[in-house]
Amino acid sequence: MYAPRLLASLCLGVVLPFAAMAQPAPSSTPPVTVSDPATLKAAREVVTQMQGDRTALLSAIAAPMVGMMQQIGIKQQDQAQALVQEVVMPTLTAHYDELLDIQAHSFASALGKDDLQAIAAFYATPAGKRLVTVQPQLAQAQLAGTQQWMQSVMPELQGKLTKAIQAHGWTTGGQPKAR
């Protein structure tokens, strides 16, 4: 049926948050440019503080990367882990500053220098440092909560999507039925 596949694809961004990190950015998206070096510097500081310990963050990414290796065909767990440790993690580590730059440009394009400095000041406080420390735990809890929520609304959503598809006269391929 069309609705479960649609729902599954809608949920991918929620269920697989690290998968996006392995995907190249769309080439049609123009790079964000920020002309003010002070704003960009403040954004880089915020992003660096938000990421917390680089090694801990990259280590947290390793397990999902093993799963991704298995999804692309490396079925043996030990082989997938070896590839992650030998190839994926060193490559991500070598290019980590590029990720920070991309994120900093995004922050600098959305927030002004004063806001970024205020955010950086917060992250420098004990509460801000604790937030960074518990962010992986919070992300996991949010993911679990979102999955639970999606499961609870899935039956209602499936029923409504099925009715809407039928009301439009569409087939499972999205094309109108031949009349």
XYZ file of N, CA and C in Angstrom, residues 2-152:
453
model
N 0.437 2.310 -0.590
C 1.181 3.552 -0.739
C 1.411 4.259 0.597
N 0.420 4.314 1.460
C 0.506 5.072 2.710
C 1.633 4.602 3.618
N 1.812 3.293 3.870
C 2.919 2.891 4.735
C 4.279 3.273 4.163
N 4.433 3.164 2.840
C 5.712 3.561 2.239
C 5.933 5.056 2.378
N 4.877 5.834 2.206
C 4.984 7.281 2.372
C 5.364 7.617 3.805
N 4.696 6.988 4.756
C 4.996 7.245 6.159
C 6.414 6.827 6.508
N 6.849 5.696 5.981
C 8.211 5.241 6.248
C 9.220 6.250 5.724
N 8.986 6.765 4.537
C 9.935 7.737 3.993
C 9.877 9.061 4.743
N 8.694 9.451 5.232
C 8.584 10.671 6.028
C 9.343 10.541 7.343
N 9.378 9.334 7.875
C 10.003 9.103 9.182
C 11.504 8.925 9.094
N 12.055 8.719 7.925
C 13.482 8.459 7.814
C 14.327 9.561 8.442
N 13.940 10.796 8.247
C 14.704 11.893 8.833
C 14.641 11.902 10.340
N 13.571 11.369 10.897
C 13.422 11.309 12.342
C 14.141 10.094 12.898
N 14.040 8.971 12.208
C 14.565 7.719 12.717
C 16.060 7.582 12.471
N 16.559 8.173 11.423
C 17.977 8.019 11.082
C 18.681 9.378 11.034
N 18.852 10.051 12.179
C 19.405 11.398 12.149
C 20.837 11.477 11.639
N 21.614 10.436 11.818
C 23.001 10.497 11.374
C 23.157 10.138 9.910
N 22.140 9.570 9.316
C 22.245 9.194 7.915
C 22.486 10.421 7.036
N 21.915 11.530 7.425
C 22.106 12.759 6.638
C 23.563 13.183 6.612
N 24.303 12.858 7.654
C 25.706 13.246 7.696
C 26.515 12.512 6.644
N 26.054 11.343 6.243
C 26.781 10.563 5.263
C 26.412 10.928 3.840
N 25.407 11.760 3.661
C 24.945 12.134 2.339
C 25.596 13.439 1.896
N 26.000 13.532 0.641
C 26.541 14.802 0.165
C 25.447 15.859 0.100
N 25.845 17.096 0.281
C 24.884 18.193 0.185
C 24.403 18.304 -1.247
N 23.140 18.641 -1.452
C 22.643 18.801 -2.817
C 23.448 19.867 -3.545
N 23.824 19.576 -4.782
C 24.653 20.513 -5.530
C 23.887 21.756 -5.951
N 22.563 21.696 -5.943
C 21.780 22.849 -6.363
C 21.649 23.900 -5.261
N 22.026 23.556 -4.031
C 21.926 24.503 -2.931
C 23.142 25.421 -2.955
N 22.925 26.719 -3.118
C 24.079 27.617 -3.157
C 24.705 27.715 -1.775
N 26.025 27.878 -1.710
C 26.670 28.001 -0.410
C 26.223 29.294 0.275
N 26.096 29.223 1.592
C 25.704 30.392 2.365
C 26.936 31.278 2.515
N 26.791 32.548 2.182
C 27.909 33.455 2.337
C 27.590 34.477 3.420
N 28.582 34.719 4.245
C 28.452 35.698 5.313
C 29.621 36.662 5.137
N 29.293 37.936 4.986
C 30.343 38.901 4.698
C 31.028 39.437 5.954
N 30.379 39.339 7.098
C 30.940 39.898 8.322
C 31.787 38.866 9.057
N 33.110 39.059 9.080
C 33.990 38.096 9.748
C 33.709 37.953 11.249
N 33.276 39.031 11.904
C 32.987 38.956 13.343
C 31.772 38.055 13.608
N 30.774 38.137 12.745
C 29.596 37.285 12.887
C 29.979 35.828 12.648
N 30.772 35.596 11.636
C 31.205 34.233 11.333
C 32.062 33.666 12.466
N 32.903 34.493 13.043
C 33.734 34.049 14.166
C 32.860 33.687 15.363
N 31.861 34.503 15.649
C 30.945 34.218 16.759
C 30.160 32.937 16.476
N 29.752 32.736 15.234
C 29.016 31.528 14.865
C 29.897 30.294 15.033
N 31.138 30.400 14.623
C 32.068 29.267 14.765
C 32.259 28.922 16.242
N 32.329 29.924 17.090
C 32.471 29.686 18.522
C 31.244 28.959 19.070
N 30.063 29.398 18.667
C 28.823 28.753 19.117
C 28.797 27.296 18.669
N 29.069 27.063 17.409
C 29.018 25.702 16.866
C 30.038 24.816 17.576
N 31.224 25.319 17.785
C 32.264 24.552 18.471
C 31.824 24.203 19.889
N 31.248 25.174 20.583
C 30.776 24.922 21.942
C 29.610 23.941 21.950
N 28.703 24.082 21.003
C 27.538 23.193 20.947
C 27.948 21.753 20.662
N 28.947 21.561 19.840
C 29.393 20.213 19.497
C 30.044 19.516 20.690
N 30.630 20.291 21.573
C 31.307 19.685 22.716
C 32.599 19.006 22.291
N 32.954 17.987 23.021
C 34.198 17.264 22.760
C 34.142 16.559 21.405
N 35.066 16.912 20.552
C 35.125 16.384 19.184
C 35.232 14.855 19.184
N 36.106 14.333 20.017
C 36.319 12.886 20.061
C 35.060 12.163 20.517
N 34.399 12.705 21.531
C 33.171 12.079 22.033
C 32.081 12.106 20.970
N 31.958 13.223 20.265
C 30.936 13.323 19.224
C 31.199 12.316 18.113
N 32.436 12.260 17.651
C 32.761 11.327 16.579
C 32.594 9.882 17.044
N 32.914 9.601 18.289
C 32.712 8.250 18.819
C 31.233 7.887 18.834
N 30.389 8.858 19.147
C 28.944 8.613 19.166
C 28.408 8.320 17.766
N 29.083 8.803 16.757
C 28.660 8.587 15.376
C 29.063 7.196 14.883
N 30.070 6.597 15.514
C 30.610 5.322 15.030
C 29.561 4.217 14.958
N 28.771 4.044 15.998
C 27.782 2.953 16.005
C 26.759 3.096 14.879
N 26.158 4.288 14.685
C 25.240 4.414 13.548
C 25.931 4.178 12.202
N 27.201 4.523 12.121
C 27.932 4.299 10.875
C 28.102 2.807 10.599
N 28.285 2.011 11.647
C 28.361 0.556 11.466
C 27.046 0.064 10.878
N 25.941 0.543 11.416
C 24.636 0.176 10.873
C 24.488 0.587 9.420
N 24.996 1.750 9.078
C 24.916 2.204 7.685
C 25.747 1.312 6.767
N 26.920 0.888 7.252
C 27.751 -0.022 6.456
C 26.978 -1.311 6.176
N 26.258 -1.782 7.192
C 25.478 -3.004 7.012
C 24.330 -2.775 6.032
N 23.737 -1.591 6.058
C 22.651 -1.285 5.127
C 23.130 -1.210 3.689
N 24.384 -0.819 3.486
C 24.884 -0.722 2.110
C 25.507 -2.019 1.620
N 25.449 -3.079 2.473
C 25.863 -4.383 1.973
C 26.974 -5.077 2.741
N 27.600 -4.436 3.687
C 28.632 -5.093 4.499
C 27.904 -5.742 5.672
N 27.447 -6.967 5.467
C 26.538 -7.601 6.431
C 27.237 -8.086 7.696
N 28.485 -8.476 7.608
C 29.206 -8.973 8.785
C 29.549 -7.805 9.705
N 29.082 -7.879 10.950
C 29.285 -6.784 11.905
C 30.769 -6.463 12.087
N 31.617 -7.479 12.204
C 33.041 -7.222 12.421
C 33.672 -6.518 11.220
N 33.232 -6.866 10.019
C 33.749 -6.199 8.821
C 33.258 -4.752 8.762
N 31.987 -4.541 9.093
C 31.443 -3.183 9.097
C 32.174 -2.331 10.127
N 32.414 -2.883 11.311
C 33.140 -2.138 12.345
C 34.565 -1.824 11.906
N 35.209 -2.776 11.260
C 36.578 -2.546 10.782
C 36.603 -1.404 9.762
N 35.651 -1.403 8.835
C 35.609 -0.334 7.837
C 35.342 1.025 8.478
N 34.465 1.036 9.465
C 34.186 2.297 10.157
C 35.451 2.798 10.850
N 36.144 1.914 11.541
C 37.350 2.329 12.277
C 38.524 2.660 11.351
N 38.667 1.916 10.261
C 39.819 2.105 9.369
C 39.609 3.199 8.327
N 38.367 3.404 7.900
C 38.118 4.321 6.787
C 37.207 5.479 7.186
N 36.026 5.157 7.705
C 35.014 6.184 7.941
C 35.462 7.176 9.011
N 35.837 6.681 10.191
C 36.175 7.594 11.287
C 37.399 8.458 10.977
N 38.474 7.906 10.416
C 39.600 8.786 10.060
C 39.219 9.849 9.026
N 38.356 9.480 8.082
C 37.939 10.443 7.066
C 37.088 11.539 7.693
N 36.127 11.151 8.530
C 35.296 12.157 9.197
C 36.125 13.050 10.103
N 37.078 12.475 10.790
C 37.955 13.250 11.672
C 38.770 14.261 10.866
N 39.289 13.823 9.736
C 40.108 14.708 8.900
C 39.296 15.868 8.337
N 38.007 15.672 8.145
C 37.164 16.705 7.538
C 36.235 17.382 8.541
N 36.436 17.144 9.818
C 35.531 17.655 10.844
C 35.459 19.178 10.842
N 36.584 19.844 10.648
C 36.570 21.311 10.634
C 35.711 21.856 9.496
N 35.629 21.119 8.401
C 34.763 21.532 7.299
C 33.300 21.518 7.740
N 32.921 20.507 8.519
C 31.558 20.444 9.052
C 31.290 21.642 9.955
N 32.236 21.964 10.819
C 32.074 23.122 11.697
C 31.929 24.410 10.888
N 32.694 24.544 9.822
C 32.588 25.730 8.968
C 31.216 25.826 8.308
N 30.720 24.704 7.806
C 29.400 24.697 7.175
C 28.336 25.099 8.189
N 28.408 24.510 9.376
C 27.436 24.828 10.407
C 27.566 26.285 10.847
N 28.791 26.766 10.973
C 29.005 28.154 11.380
C 28.403 29.111 10.355
N 28.578 28.823 9.087
C 27.981 29.673 8.048
C 26.450 29.673 8.151
N 25.892 28.508 8.443
C 24.433 28.428 8.597
C 23.964 29.271 9.770
N 24.658 29.156 10.900
C 24.293 29.948 12.073
C 24.457 31.439 11.787
N 25.567 31.803 11.136
C 25.845 33.214 10.861
C 24.839 33.802 9.878
N 24.286 32.972 9.014
C 23.296 33.491 8.070
C 21.921 33.635 8.724
N 21.700 32.943 9.839
C 20.386 32.978 10.492
C 20.342 33.870 11.721
N 21.495 34.107 12.332
C 21.547 34.872 13.577
C 22.575 35.994 13.459
N 22.312 37.070 14.142
C 23.252 38.186 14.147
C 24.375 37.966 15.142
N 25.392 38.805 15.028
C 26.571 38.697 15.885
C 26.203 38.794 17.362
N 25.326 39.715 17.729
C 24.954 39.879 19.144
C 24.274 38.625 19.693
N 23.360 38.068 18.911
C 22.696 36.838 19.348
C 23.709 35.701 19.483
N 24.592 35.580 18.521
C 25.586 34.518 18.561
C 26.511 34.674 19.771
N 26.885 35.904 20.069
C 27.731 36.132 21.248
C 26.981 35.786 22.531
N 25.694 36.090 22.586
C 24.890 35.746 23.764
C 24.765 34.223 23.904
N 24.583 33.542 22.796
C 24.497 32.077 22.824
C 25.831 31.489 23.261
N 26.918 32.024 22.733
C 28.251 31.554 23.136
C 28.474 31.785 24.622
N 28.022 32.918 25.119
C 28.163 33.204 26.557
C 27.396 32.176 27.371
N 26.195 31.807 26.909
C 25.438 30.771 27.617
C 26.201 29.452 27.628
N 26.717 29.039 26.487
C 27.427 27.762 26.413
C 28.708 27.769 27.250
N 29.210 28.936 27.585
C 30.398 29.026 28.445
C 30.047 28.894 29.927
N 28.756 28.996 30.266
C 28.330 28.879 31.661
C 28.292 27.408 32.073
N 28.253 27.151 33.376
C 28.119 25.753 33.820
C 26.861 25.072 33.251
N 25.745 25.799 33.195
C 24.517 25.207 32.635
C 24.701 24.890 31.148
N 25.326 25.776 30.418
C 25.574 25.530 29.002
C 26.487 24.336 28.789
N 27.507 24.208 29.629
C 28.417 23.066 29.530
C 27.706 21.764 29.875
N 26.808 21.815 30.857
C 26.021 20.618 31.188
C 25.097 20.250 30.037
N 24.497 21.260 29.403
C 23.630 20.997 28.260
C 24.391 20.254 27.167
N 25.600 20.697 26.876
C 26.415 20.028 25.859
C 26.679 18.585 26.269
N 26.959 18.376 27.547
C 27.266 17.038 28.042
C 26.077 16.094 27.917
N 24.874 16.596 28.180
C 23.694 15.723 28.149
C 22.992 15.722 26.796
N 23.485 16.488 25.842
C 22.819 16.562 24.547
C 22.656 15.200 23.868
N 23.647 14.314 23.884
C 23.414 12.997 23.272
C 22.259 12.249 23.958
N 22.195 12.328 25.272
C 21.109 11.682 26.023
C 19.762 12.316 25.649
N 19.740 13.629 25.552
C 18.506 14.319 25.171
C 18.093 13.971 23.745
N 19.061 13.903 22.849
C 18.763 13.552 21.459
C 18.170 12.149 21.387
N 18.725 11.232 22.153
C 18.215 9.861 22.172
C 16.792 9.838 22.714
N 16.549 10.593 23.791
C 15.209 10.650 24.379
C 14.218 11.281 23.397
N 14.650 12.328 22.686
C 13.771 12.962 21.709
C 13.474 12.014 20.556
N 14.477 11.274 20.130
C 14.274 10.310 19.057
C 13.288 9.233 19.497
N 13.479 8.697 20.696
C 12.566 7.671 21.207
C 11.155 8.234 21.346
N 11.038 9.452 21.855
C 9.724 10.081 21.995
C 9.064 10.324 20.655
N 9.837 10.751 19.681
C 9.291 10.998 18.350
C 8.841 9.697 17.703
N 9.640 8.634 17.878
C 9.256 7.339 17.334
C 7.967 6.843 17.983
N 7.867 6.993 19.295
C 6.668 6.580 20.020
C 5.457 7.375 19.524
N 5.644 8.668 19.359
C 4.581 9.536 18.876
C 4.139 9.121 17.469
N 5.123 8.883 16.578
C 4.792 8.479 15.207
C 4.024 7.157 15.204
N 4.429 6.225 16.057
C 3.719 4.944 16.131
C 2.284 5.149 16.607
N 2.084 6.107 17.520
C 0.732 6.321 18.045
C -0.184 6.988 17.016
